[in-house]
Coordinates of N, CA and C in Angstrom, one line a residue:
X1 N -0.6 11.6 13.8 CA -1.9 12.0 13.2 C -2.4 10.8 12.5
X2 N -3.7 10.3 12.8 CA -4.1 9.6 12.0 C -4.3 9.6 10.8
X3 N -4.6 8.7 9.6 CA -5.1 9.0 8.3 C -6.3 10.1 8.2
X4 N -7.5 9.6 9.1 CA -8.1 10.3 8.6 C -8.3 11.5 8.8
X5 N -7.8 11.8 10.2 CA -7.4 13.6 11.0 C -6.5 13.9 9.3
X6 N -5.4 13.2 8.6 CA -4.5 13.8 7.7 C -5.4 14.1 6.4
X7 N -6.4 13.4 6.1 CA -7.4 13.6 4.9 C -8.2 14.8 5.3
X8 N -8.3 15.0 6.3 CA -9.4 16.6 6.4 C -8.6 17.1 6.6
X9 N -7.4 17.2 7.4 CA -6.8 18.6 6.8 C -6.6 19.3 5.8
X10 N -6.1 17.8 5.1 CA -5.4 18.0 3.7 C -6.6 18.8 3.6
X11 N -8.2 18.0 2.8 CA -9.2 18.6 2.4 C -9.7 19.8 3.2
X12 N -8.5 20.6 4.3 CA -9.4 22.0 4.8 C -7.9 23.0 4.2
X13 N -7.1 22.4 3.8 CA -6.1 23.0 2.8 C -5.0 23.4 4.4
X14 N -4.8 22.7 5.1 CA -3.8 22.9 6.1 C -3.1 22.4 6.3
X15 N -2.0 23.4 6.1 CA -0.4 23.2 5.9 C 0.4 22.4 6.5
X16 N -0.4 22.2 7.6 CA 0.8 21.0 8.5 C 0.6 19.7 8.2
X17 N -0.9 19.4 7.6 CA -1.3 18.4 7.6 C -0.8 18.0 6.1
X18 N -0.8 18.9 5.1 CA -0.2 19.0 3.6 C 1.3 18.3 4.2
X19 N 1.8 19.3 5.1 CA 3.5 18.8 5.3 C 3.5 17.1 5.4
X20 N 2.6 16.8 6.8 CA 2.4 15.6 7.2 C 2.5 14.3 6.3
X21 N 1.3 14.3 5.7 CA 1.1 14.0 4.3 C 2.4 13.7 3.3
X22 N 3.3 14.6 2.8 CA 4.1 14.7 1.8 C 5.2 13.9 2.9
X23 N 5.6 14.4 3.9 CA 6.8 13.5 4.9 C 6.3 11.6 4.7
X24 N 5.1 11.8 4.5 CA 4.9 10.2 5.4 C 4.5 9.6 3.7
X25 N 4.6 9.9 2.8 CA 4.0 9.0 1.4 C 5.2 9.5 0.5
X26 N 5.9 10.9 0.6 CA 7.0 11.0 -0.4 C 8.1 9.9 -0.9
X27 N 8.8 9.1 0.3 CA 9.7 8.6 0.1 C 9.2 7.5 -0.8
X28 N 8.0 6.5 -0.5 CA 7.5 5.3 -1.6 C 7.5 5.9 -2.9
X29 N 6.6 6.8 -2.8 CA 6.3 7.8 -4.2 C 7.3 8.1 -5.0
X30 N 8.6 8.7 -4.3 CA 9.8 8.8 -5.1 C 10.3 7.8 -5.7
X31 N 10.6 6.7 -5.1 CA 11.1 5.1 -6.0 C 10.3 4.9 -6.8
X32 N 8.5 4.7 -7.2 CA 7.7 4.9 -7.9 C 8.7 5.9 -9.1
X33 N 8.4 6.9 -9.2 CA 8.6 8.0 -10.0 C 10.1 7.5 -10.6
X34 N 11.1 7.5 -9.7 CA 12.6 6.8 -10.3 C 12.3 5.8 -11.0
X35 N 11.4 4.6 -10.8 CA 11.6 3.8 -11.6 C 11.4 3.9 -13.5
X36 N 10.3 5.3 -13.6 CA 9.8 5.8 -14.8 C 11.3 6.9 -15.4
X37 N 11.3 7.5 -14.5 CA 12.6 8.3 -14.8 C 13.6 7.8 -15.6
X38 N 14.4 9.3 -16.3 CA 15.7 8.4 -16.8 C 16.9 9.4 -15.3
X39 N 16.3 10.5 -14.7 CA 17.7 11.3 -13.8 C 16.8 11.2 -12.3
X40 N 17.0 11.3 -11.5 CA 16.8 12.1 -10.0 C 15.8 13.1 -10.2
X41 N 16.8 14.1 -10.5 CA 15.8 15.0 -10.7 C 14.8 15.1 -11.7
X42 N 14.4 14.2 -12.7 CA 13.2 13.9 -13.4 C 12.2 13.3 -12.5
X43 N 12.9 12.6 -11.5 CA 11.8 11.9 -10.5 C 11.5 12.6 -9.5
X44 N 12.4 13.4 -8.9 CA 11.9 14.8 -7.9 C 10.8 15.7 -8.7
X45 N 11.0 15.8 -9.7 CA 9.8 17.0 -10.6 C 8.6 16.3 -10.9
X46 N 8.7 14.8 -11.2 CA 7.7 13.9 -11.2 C 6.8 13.9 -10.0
X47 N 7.4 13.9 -9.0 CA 7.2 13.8 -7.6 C 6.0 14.6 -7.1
X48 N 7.2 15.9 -6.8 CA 6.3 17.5 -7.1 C 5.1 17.8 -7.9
X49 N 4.6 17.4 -9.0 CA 4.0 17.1 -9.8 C 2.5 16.6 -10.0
X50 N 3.1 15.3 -9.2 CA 1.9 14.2 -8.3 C 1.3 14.7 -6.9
X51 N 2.1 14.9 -6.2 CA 1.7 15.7 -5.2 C 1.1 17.4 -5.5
X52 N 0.8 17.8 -6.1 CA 0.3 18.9 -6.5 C -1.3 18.3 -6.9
X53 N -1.2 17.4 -7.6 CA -2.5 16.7 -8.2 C -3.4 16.0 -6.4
X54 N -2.7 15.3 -6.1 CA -2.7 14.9 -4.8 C -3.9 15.4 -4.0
X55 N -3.1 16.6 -3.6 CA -3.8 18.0 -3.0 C -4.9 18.3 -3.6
X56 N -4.8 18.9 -4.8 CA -6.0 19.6 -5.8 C -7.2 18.3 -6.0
X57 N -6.7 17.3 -5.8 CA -7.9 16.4 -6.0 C -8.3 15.2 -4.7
X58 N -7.7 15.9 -3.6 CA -7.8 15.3 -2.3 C -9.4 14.9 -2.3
X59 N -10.4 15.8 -2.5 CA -12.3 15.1 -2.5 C -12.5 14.4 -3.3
X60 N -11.4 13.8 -4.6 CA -12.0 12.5 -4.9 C -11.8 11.3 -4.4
X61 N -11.0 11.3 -3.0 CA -10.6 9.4 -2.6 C -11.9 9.6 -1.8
X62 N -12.1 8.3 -2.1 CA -13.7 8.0 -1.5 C -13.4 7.0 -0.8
X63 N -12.4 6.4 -0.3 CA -12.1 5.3 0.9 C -12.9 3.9 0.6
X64 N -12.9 3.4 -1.0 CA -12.7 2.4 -1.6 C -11.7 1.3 -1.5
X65 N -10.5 2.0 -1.5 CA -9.2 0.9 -1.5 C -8.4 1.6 0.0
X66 N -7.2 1.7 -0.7 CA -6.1 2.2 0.6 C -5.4 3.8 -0.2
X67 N -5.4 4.3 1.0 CA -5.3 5.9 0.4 C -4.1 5.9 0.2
X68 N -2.9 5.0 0.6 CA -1.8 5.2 -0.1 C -1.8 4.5 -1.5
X69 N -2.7 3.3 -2.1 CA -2.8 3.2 -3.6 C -3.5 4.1 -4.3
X70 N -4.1 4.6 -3.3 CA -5.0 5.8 -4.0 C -4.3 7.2 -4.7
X71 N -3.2 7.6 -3.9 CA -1.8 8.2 -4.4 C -1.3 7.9 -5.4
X72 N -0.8 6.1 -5.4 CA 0.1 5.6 -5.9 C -0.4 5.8 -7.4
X73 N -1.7 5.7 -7.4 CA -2.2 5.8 -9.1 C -2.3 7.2 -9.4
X74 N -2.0 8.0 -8.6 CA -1.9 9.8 -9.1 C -0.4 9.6 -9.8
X75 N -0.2 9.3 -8.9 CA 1.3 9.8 -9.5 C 2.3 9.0 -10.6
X76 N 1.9 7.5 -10.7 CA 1.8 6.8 -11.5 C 1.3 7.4 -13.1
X77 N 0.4 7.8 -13.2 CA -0.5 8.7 -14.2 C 0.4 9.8 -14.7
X78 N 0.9 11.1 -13.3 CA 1.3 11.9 -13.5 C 2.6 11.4 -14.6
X79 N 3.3 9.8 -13.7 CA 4.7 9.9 -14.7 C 4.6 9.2 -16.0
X80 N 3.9 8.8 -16.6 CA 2.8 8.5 -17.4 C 2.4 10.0 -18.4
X81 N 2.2 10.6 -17.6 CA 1.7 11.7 -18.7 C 2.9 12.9 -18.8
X82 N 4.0 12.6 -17.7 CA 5.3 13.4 -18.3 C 6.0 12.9 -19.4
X83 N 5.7 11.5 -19.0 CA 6.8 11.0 -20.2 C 5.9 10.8 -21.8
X84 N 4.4 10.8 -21.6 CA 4.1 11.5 -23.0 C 4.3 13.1 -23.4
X85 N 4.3 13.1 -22.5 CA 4.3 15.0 -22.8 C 6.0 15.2 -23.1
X86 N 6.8 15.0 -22.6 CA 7.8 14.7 -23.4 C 8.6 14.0 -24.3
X87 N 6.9 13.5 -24.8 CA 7.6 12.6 -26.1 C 8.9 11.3 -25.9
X88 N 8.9 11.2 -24.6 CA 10.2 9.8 -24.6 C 9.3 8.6 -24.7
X89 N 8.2 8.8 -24.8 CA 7.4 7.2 -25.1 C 7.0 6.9 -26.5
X90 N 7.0 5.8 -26.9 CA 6.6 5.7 -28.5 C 6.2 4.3 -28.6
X91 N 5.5 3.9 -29.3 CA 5.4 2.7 -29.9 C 6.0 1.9 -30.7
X92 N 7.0 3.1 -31.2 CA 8.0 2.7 -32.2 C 9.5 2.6 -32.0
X93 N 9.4 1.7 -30.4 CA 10.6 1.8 -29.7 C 12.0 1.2 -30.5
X94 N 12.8 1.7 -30.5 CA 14.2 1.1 -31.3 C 14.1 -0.5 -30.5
X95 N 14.4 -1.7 -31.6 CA 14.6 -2.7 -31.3 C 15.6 -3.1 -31.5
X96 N 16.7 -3.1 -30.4 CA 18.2 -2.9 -30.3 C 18.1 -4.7 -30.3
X97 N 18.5 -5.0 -31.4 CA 19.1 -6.4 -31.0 C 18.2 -7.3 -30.7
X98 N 16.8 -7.4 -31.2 CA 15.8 -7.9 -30.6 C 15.5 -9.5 -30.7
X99 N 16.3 -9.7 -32.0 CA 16.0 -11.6 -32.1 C 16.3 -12.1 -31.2
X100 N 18.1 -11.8 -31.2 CA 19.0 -12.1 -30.0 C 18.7 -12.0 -28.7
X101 N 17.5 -11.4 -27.9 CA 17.4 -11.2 -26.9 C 16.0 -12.4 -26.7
X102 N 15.1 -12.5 -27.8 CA 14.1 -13.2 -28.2 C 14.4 -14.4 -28.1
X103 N 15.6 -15.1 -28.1 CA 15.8 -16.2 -28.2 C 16.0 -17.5 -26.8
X104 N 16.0 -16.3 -25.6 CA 15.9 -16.6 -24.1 C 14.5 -17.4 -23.8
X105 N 14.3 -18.4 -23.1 CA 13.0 -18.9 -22.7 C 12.2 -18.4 -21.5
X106 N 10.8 -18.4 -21.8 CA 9.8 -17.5 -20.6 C 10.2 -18.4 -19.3
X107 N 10.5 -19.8 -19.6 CA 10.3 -20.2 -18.2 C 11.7 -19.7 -17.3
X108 N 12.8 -19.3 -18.2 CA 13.9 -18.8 -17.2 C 13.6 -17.7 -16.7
X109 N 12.4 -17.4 -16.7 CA 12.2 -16.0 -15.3 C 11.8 -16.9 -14.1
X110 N 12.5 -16.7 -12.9 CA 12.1 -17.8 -11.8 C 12.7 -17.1 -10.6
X111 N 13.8 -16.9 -10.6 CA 15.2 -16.7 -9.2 C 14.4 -15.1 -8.4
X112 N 14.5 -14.9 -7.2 CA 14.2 -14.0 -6.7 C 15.9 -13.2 -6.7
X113 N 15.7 -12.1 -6.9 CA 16.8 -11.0 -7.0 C 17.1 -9.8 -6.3
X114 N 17.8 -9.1 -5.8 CA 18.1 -8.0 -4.9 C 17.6 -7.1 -5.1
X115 N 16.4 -6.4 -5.3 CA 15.7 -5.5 -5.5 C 16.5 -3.9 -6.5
X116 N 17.5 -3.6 -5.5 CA 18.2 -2.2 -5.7 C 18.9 -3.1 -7.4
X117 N 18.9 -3.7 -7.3 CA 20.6 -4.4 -8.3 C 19.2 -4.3 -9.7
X118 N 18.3 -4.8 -9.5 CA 16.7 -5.0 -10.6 C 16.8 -4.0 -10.9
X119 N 16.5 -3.0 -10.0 CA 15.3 -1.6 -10.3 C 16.5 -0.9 -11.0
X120 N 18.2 -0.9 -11.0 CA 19.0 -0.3 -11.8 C 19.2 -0.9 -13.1
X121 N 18.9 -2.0 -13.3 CA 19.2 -2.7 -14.8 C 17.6 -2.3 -15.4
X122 N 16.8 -2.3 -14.8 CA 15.4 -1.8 -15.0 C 15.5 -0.4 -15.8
X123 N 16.2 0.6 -15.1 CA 16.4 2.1 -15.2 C 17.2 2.1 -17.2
X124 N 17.9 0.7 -17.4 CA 19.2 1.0 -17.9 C 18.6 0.7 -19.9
X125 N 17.4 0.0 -19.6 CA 15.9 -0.8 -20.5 C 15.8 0.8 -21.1
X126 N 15.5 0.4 -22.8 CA 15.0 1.8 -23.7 C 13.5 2.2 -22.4
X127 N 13.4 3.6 -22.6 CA 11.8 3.7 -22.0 C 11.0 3.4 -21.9
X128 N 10.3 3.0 -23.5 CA 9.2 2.5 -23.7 C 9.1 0.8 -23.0
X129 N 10.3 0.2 -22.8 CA 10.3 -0.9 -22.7 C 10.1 -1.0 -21.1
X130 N 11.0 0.0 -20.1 CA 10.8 0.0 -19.0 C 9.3 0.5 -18.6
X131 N 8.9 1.2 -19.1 CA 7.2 2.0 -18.9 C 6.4 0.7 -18.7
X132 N 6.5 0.0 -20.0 CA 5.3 -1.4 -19.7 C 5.8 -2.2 -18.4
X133 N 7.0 -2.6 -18.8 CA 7.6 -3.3 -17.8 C 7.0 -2.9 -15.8
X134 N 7.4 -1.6 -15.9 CA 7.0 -0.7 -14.7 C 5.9 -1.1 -14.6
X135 N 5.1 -0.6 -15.3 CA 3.5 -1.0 -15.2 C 2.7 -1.9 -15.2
X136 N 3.7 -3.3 -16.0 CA 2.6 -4.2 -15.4 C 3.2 -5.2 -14.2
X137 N 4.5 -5.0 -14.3 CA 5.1 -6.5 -13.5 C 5.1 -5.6 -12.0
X138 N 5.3 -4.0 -12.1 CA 5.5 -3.6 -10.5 C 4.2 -3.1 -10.1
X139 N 3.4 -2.5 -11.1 CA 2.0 -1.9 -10.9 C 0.7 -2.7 -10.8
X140 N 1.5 -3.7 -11.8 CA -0.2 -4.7 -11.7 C -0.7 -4.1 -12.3
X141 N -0.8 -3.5 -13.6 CA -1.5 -2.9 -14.3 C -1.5 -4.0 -15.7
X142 N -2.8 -4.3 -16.3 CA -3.4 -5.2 -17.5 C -2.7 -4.6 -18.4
X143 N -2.3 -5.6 -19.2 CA -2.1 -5.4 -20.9 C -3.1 -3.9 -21.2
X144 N -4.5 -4.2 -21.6 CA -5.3 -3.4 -21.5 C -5.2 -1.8 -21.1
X145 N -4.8 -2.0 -19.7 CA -5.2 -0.6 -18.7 C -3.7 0.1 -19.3
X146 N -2.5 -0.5 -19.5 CA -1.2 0.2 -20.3 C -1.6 0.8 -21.6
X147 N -2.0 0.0 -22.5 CA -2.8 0.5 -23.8 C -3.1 1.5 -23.7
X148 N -4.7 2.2 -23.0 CA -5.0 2.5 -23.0 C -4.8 4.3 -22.5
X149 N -3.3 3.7 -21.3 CA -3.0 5.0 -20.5 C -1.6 5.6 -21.7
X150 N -1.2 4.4 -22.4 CA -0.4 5.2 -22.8 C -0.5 5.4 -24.5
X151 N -2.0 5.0 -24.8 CA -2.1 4.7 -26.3 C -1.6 4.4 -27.1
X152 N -1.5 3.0 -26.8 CA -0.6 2.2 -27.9 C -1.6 1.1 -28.3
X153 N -1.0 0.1 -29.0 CA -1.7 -0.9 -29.2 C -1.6 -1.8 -27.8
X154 N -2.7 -3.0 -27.8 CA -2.3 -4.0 -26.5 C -1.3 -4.9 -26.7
X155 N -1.3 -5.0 -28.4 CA 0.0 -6.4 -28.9 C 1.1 -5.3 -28.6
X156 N 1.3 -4.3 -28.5 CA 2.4 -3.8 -28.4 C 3.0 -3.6 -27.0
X157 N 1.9 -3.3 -26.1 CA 2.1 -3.1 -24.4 C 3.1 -5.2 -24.1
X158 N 2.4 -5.7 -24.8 CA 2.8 -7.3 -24.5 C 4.3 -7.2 -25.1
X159 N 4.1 -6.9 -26.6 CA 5.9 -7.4 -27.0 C 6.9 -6.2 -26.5
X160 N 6.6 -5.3 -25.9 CA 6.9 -4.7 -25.2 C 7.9 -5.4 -23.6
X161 N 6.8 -5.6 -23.2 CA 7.1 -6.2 -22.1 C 7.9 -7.3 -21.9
X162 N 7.8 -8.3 -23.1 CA 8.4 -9.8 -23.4 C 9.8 -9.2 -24.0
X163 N 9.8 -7.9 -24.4 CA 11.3 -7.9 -25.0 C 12.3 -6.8 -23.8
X164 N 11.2 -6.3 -23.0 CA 11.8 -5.6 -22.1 C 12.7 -7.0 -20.5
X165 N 11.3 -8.1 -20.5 CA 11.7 -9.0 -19.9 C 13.2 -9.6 -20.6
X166 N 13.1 -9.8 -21.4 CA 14.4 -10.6 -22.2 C 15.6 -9.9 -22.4
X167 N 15.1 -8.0 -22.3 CA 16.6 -7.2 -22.6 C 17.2 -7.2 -20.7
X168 N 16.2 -7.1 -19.9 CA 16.5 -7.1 -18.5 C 17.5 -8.1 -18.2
X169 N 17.0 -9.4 -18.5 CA 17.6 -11.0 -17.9 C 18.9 -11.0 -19.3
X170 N 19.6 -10.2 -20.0 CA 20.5 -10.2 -20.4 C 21.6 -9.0 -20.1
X171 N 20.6 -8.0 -19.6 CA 21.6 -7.3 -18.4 C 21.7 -8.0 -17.2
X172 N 20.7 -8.4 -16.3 CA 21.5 -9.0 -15.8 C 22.8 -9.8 -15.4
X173 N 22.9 -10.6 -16.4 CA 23.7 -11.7 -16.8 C 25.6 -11.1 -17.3
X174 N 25.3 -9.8 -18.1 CA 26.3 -9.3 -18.1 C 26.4 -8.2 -17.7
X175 N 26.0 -8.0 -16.3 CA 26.3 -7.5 -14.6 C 26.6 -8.5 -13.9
X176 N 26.8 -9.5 -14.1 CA 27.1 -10.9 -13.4 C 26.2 -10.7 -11.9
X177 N 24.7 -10.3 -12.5 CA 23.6 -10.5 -11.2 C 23.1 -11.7 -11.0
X178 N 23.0 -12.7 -12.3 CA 22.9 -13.6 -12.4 C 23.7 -14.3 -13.0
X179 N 23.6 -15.7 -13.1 CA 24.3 -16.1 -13.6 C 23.6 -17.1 -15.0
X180 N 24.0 -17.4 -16.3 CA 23.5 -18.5 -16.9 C 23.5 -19.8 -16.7
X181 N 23.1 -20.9 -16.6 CA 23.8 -22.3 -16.1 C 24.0 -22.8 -17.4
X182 N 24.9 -23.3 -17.6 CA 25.4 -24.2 -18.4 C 24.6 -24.6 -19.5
X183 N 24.0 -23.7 -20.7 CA 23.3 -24.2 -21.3 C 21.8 -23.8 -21.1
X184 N 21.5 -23.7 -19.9 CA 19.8 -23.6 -19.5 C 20.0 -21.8 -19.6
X185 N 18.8 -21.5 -19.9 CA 18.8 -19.9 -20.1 C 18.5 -19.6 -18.4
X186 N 18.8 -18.0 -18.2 CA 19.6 -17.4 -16.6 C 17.6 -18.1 -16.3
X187 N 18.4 -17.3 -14.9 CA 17.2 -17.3 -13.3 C 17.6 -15.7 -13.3
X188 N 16.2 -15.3 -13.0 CA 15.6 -14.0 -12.6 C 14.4 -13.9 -11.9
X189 N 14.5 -12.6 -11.4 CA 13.1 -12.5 -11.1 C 12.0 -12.6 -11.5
X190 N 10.7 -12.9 -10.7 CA 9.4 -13.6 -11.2 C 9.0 -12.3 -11.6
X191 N 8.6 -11.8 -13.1 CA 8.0 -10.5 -13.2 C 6.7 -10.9 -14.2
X192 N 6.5 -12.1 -13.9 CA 5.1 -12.6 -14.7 C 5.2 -12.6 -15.8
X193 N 4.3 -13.0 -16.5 CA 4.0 -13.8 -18.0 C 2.7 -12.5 -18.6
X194 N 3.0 -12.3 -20.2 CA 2.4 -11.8 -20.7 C 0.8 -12.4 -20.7

């Protein structure tokens, strides 16, 4: 079924095409949603969730961009507004250790990394720190557009992010994902500069 045969079903409310739909975008969507998660099943109810909005607001993609980013920001939002609604996000994130982690240099983010081995030390980051992180280095989402979605300050979506980068590349390091060189701070993945 093509996309667009799958957009009017959806939009005539038919079931196979709903099925269609949910088989062919669930599985990206789910990694999405795990990445915000702290369990599985927070990301399966995440999931569910999005896709419910999905549906119910199928007449607003206007075929501007690509209908699968067009998803990707429903459900992005959705986990976004679960994790305010359950209060695990704050601006007043515990700063476990933070000089010490502060003291790593921006230019040692460089090394490309094994995806699955990231996205688990990613998972392992306080919330608030993984949320920005999620959001700007995998979502492409602005200092700004974080603020805003998740009301905070913008200095805070940034030191957020710089201390989530710095608590990351020191789990790595003692997961022996990386390694340190001799004095030079580790190699990690490129997840951009504040």
């Amino acid at each position: 079924m093509t996309e667009e045969a799958l957009i009017l079903g959806c939009l005539q409310n038919d079931p196979v095409s709903q099925r269609e739909l949910y088989n062919r975008y669930s599985p990206r969507m789910l990694s999405v949603c795990y990445r915000f998660s702290q369990s599985r099943q927070d990301a399966e109810d995440m999931l569910q969730e999005g896709f419910i909005k999905v549906f119910t607001q199928m007449g607003g993609f206007e075929n501007r961009g690509s209908f699968e980013g067009w998803i990707r920001r429903i459900i992005v939002h959705t986990c976004i507004n679960q994790l305010k609604k359950d209060k695990k996000f704050s601006d007043n994130v515990e700063l476990i250790h933070a000089e010490q982690y502060m003291q790593v240099r921006e230019e040692s983010i460089s090394a490309i990394m094994q995806v699955k081995q990231v996205v688990e030390c990613i998972r392992l980051l306080p919330i608030g720190y993984k949320t920005v992180l999620n959001l700007y280095a995998i979502e492409g989402y602005s200092h700004k557009e974080i603020a805003d979605m998740l009301e905070i300050g913008e200095s805070t979506s940034r030191s957020q992010y710089t201390r989530a980068r710095v608590m990351l590349e020191d789990l790595l390091i003692r997961k022996k994902i990386i390694e340190k060189p001799g004095g030079d701070a580790a190699l990690m993945p490129n997840l951009g500069t504040t």
